Short mmCIF file of C-alpha atoms in Angstrom, two decimals:
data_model
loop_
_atom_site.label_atom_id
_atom_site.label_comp_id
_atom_site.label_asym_id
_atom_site.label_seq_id
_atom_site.Cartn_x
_atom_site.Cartn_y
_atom_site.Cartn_z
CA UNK W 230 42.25 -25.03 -43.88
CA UNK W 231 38.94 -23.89 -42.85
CA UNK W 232 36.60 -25.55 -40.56
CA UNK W 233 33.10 -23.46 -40.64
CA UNK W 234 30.09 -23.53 -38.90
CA UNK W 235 27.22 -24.33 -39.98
CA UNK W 236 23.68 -22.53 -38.22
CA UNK W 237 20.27 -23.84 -40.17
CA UNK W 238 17.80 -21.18 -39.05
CA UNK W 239 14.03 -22.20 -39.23
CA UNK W 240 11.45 -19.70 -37.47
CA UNK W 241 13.90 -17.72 -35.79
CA UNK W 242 15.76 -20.51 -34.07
CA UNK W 243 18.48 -22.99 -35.21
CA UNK W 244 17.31 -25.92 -35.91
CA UNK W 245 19.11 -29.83 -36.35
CA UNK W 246 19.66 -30.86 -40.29
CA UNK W 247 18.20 -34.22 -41.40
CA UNK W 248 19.41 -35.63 -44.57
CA UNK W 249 18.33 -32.37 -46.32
CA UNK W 250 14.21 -33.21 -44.73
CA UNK W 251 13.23 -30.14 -43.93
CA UNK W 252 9.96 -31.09 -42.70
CA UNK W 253 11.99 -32.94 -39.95
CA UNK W 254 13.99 -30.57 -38.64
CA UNK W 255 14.03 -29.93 -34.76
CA UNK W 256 15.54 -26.33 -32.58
CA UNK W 257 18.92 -27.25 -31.45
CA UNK W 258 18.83 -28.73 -27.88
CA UNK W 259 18.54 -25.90 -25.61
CA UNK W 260 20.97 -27.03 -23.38
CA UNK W 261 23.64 -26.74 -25.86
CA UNK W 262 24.10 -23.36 -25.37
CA UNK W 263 21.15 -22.52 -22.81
CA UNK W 264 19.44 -20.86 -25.78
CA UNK W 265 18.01 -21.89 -29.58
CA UNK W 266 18.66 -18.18 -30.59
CA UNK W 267 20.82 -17.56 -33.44
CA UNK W 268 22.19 -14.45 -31.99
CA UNK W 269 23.32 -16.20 -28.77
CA UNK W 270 24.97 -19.12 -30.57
CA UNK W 271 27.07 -17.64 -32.85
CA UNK W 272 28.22 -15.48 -29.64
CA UNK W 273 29.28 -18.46 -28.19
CA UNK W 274 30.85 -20.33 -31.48
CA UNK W 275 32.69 -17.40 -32.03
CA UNK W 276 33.98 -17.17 -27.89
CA UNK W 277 35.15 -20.95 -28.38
CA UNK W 278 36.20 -21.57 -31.50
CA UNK W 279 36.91 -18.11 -32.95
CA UNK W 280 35.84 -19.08 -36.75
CA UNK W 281 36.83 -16.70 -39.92
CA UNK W 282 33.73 -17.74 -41.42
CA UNK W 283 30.34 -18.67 -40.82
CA UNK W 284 27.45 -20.47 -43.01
CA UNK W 285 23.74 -19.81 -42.43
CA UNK W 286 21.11 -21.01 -44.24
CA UNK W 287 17.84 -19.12 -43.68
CA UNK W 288 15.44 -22.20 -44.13
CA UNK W 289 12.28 -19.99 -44.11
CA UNK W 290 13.34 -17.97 -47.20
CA UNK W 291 14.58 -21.86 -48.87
CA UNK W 292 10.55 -23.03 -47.83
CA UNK W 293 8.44 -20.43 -48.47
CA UNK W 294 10.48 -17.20 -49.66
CA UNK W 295 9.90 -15.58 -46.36
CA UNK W 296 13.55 -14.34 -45.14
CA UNK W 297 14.85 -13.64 -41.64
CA UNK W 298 15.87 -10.21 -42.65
CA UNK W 299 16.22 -8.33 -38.99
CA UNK W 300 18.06 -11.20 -37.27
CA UNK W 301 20.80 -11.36 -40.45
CA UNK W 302 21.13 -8.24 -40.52
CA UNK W 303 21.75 -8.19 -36.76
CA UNK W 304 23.72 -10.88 -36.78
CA UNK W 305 26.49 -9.55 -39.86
CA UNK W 306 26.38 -6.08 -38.21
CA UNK W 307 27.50 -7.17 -34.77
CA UNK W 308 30.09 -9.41 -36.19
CA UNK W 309 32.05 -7.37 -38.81
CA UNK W 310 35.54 -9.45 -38.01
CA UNK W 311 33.65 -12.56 -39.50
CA UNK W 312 32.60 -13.37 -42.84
CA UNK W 313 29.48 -14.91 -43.61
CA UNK W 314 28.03 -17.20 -46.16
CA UNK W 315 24.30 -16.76 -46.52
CA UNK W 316 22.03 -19.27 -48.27
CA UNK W 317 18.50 -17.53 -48.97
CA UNK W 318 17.41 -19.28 -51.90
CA UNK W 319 18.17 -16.15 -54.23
CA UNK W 320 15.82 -14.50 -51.78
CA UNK W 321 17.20 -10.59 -51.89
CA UNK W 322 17.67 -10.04 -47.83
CA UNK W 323 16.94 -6.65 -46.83
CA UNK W 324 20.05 -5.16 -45.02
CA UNK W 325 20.71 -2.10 -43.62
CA UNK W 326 23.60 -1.76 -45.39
CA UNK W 327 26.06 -3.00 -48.01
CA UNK W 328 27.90 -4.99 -45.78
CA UNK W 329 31.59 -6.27 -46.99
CA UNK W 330 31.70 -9.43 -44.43
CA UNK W 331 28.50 -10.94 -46.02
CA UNK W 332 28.38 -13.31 -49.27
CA UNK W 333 25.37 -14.76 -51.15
CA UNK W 334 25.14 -18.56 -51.46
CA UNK W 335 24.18 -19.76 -54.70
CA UNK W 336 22.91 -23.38 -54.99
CA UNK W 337 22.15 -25.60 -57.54
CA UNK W 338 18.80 -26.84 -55.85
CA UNK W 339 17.27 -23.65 -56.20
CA UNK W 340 19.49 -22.11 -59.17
CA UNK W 341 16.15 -21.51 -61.58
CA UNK W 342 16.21 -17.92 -62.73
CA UNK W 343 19.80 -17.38 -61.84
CA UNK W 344 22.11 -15.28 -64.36
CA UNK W 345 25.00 -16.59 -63.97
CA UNK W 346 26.19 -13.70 -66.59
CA UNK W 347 24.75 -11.13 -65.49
CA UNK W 348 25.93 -11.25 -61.68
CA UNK W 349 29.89 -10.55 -60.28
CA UNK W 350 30.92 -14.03 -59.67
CA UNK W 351 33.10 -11.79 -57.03
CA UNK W 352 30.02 -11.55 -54.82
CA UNK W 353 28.49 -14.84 -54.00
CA UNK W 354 29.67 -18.51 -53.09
CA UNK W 355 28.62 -21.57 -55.46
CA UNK W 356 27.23 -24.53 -54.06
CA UNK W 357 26.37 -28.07 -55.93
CA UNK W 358 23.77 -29.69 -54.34
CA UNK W 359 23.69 -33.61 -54.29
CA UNK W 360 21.25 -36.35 -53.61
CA UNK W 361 23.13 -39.11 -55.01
CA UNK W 362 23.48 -36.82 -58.18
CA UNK W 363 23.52 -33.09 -58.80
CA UNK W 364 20.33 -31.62 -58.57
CA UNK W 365 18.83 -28.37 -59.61
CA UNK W 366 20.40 -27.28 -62.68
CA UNK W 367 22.95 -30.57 -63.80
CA UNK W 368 24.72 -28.36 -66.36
CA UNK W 369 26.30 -26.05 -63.02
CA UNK W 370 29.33 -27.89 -63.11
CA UNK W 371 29.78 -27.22 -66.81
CA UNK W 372 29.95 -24.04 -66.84
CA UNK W 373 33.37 -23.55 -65.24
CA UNK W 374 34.24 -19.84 -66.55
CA UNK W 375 30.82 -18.69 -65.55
CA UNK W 376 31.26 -19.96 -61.43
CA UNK W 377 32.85 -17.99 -58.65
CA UNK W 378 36.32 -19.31 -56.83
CA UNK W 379 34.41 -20.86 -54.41
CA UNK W 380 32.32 -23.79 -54.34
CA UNK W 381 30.96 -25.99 -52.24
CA UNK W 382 29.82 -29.42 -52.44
CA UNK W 383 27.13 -29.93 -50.62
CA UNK W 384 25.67 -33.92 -49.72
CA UNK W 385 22.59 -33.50 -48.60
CA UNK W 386 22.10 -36.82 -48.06
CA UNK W 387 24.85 -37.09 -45.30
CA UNK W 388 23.63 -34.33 -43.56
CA UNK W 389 23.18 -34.92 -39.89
CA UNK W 390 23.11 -38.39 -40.79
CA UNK W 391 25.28 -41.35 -39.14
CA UNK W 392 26.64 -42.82 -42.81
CA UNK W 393 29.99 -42.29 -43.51
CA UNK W 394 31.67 -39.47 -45.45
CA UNK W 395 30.95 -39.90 -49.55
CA UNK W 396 34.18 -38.84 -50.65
CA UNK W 397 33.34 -39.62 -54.37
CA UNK W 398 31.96 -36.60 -54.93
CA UNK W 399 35.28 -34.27 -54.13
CA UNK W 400 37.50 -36.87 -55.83
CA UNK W 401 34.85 -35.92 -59.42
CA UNK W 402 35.46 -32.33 -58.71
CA UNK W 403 39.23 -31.88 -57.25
CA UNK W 404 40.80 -32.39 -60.24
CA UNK W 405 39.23 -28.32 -61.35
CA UNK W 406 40.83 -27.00 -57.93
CA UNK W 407 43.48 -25.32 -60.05
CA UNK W 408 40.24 -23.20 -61.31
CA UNK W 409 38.23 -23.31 -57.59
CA UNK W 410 38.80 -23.60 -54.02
CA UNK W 411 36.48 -26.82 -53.10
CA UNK W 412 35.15 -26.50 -49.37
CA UNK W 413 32.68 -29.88 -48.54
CA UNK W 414 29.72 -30.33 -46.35
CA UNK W 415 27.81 -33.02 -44.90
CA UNK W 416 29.56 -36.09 -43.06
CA UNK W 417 31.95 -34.58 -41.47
CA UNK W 418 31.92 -37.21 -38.60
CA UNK W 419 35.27 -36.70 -36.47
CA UNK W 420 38.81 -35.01 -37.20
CA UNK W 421 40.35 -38.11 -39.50
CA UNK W 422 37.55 -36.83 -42.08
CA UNK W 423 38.90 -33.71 -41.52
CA UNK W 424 42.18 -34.70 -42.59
CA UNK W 425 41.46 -36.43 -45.47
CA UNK W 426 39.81 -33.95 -46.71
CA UNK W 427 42.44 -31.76 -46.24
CA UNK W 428 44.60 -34.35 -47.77
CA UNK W 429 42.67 -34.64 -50.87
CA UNK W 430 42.87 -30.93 -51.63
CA UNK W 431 39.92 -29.13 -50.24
CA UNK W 432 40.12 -25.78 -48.64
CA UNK W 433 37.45 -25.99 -46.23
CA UNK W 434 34.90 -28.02 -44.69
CA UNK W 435 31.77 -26.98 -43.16
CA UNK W 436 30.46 -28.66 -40.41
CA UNK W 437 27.55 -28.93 -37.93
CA UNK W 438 27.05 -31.79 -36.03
CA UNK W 439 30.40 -32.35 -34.65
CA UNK W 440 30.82 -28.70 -33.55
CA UNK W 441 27.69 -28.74 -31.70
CA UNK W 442 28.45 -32.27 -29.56
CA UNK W 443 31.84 -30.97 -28.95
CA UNK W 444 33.88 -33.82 -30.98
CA UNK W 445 36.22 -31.43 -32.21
CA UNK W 446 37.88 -29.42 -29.77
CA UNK W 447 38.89 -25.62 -30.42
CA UNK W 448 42.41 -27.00 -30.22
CA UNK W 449 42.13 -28.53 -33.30
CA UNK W 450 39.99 -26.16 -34.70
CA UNK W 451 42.60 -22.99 -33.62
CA UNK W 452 45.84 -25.35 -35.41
CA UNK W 453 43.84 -26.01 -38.54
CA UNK W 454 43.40 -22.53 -39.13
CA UNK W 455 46.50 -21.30 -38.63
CA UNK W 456 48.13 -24.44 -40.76
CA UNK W 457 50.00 -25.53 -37.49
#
């Protein structure tokens, strides 16, 4: 199973998720990791808890359309032995190169103009975005053949929230995971989430909150990966 990391980058720093409210969204207590940069973080995440893959959403190309190309690309080129998943809002980022450890995120919320036929499923990671329902394009989920292995299902409204896991939403989708390889996020409170989760099917979870507070050890983290 995977546990991945989630980094919400807002005007060059990471920033705290709310509930999917932008507009509230704070840089990470410094103290955390005696810096808010990006860079630094994912230096340390990677020292601790030694993650396969990473998540980033670039909220300044979600808001406005204005991407953090430079620190991306700094951060996929210095860290070729991970894999990351990049959420830009279909924002094309400008990289150096054509990098193999880097994957575009796809997600409903902002799927308008998308081709779902016209792009190599091969290349990019699905996520369905929910407030209470889907939202963005509703028909996503429909169009099975069309969607890439991976998917993610994405509560937006449990995001660095205090409610409990929704587990409603993976129990609607597990039943396709002989099609896709369902990975959840938002929730995740402690390690029995993890493990039901796991339980129920999924292949990964991403997480934020948790990781950054330290309630999961890289222990646990380290056994999960390795299916110990």
């Amino acid at each position: 199973m995977d546990i991945i990391p989630v980094l919400d980058i807002y005007k060059s720093n990471v920033v705290v998720a709310v509930k999917g409210k932008r507009h509230l969204y704070q840089p990470i207590n410094y103290k955390l990791y005696n810096s808010t940069d990006p860079r630094d973080i994912i230096n340390i995440i990677k020292e601790k808890f030694k993650p396969k893959i990473i998540y980033m959403a670039d909220l300044d190309a979600i808001i406005n359309g204005k991407a953090n190309h430079k620190i991306i690309d700094s951060i996929i080129k210095n860290n070729a032995d991970i894999e990351f998943w990049i959420d830009a809002g279909l924002n094309k980022l400008n990289l150096s190169k054509r990098y193999t450890n880097y994957y575009s995120v796809f997600c409903s919320e902002k799927s308008s103009g998308f081709d779902l036929s016209n792009n190599n499923k091969e290349n990019y990671i699905c996520s369905f975005d929910f407030r209470e329902k889907i939202i963005g394009n509703m028909c996503l989920p429909k169009l099975s053949r069309n969607l890439p292995k991976k998917i993610i299902l994405m509560d937006l409204l449990q995001v660095g929230s205090s409610e409990t896991l929704n587990f409603k939403i993976l129990k609607k989708f597990i039943k396709y995971q002989k099609k896709h390889d369902f990975y959840i996020a938002g929730g995740i409170k402690n390690t029995f989430d993890i493990h039901k989760a796991k339980n129920l099917g999924v292949k990964g979870v991403l997480v934020s909150s948790i990781l950054h507070k330290d309630i999961i050890g890289k222990l646990f983290i380290r056994k999960e990966k390795t299916g110990l």
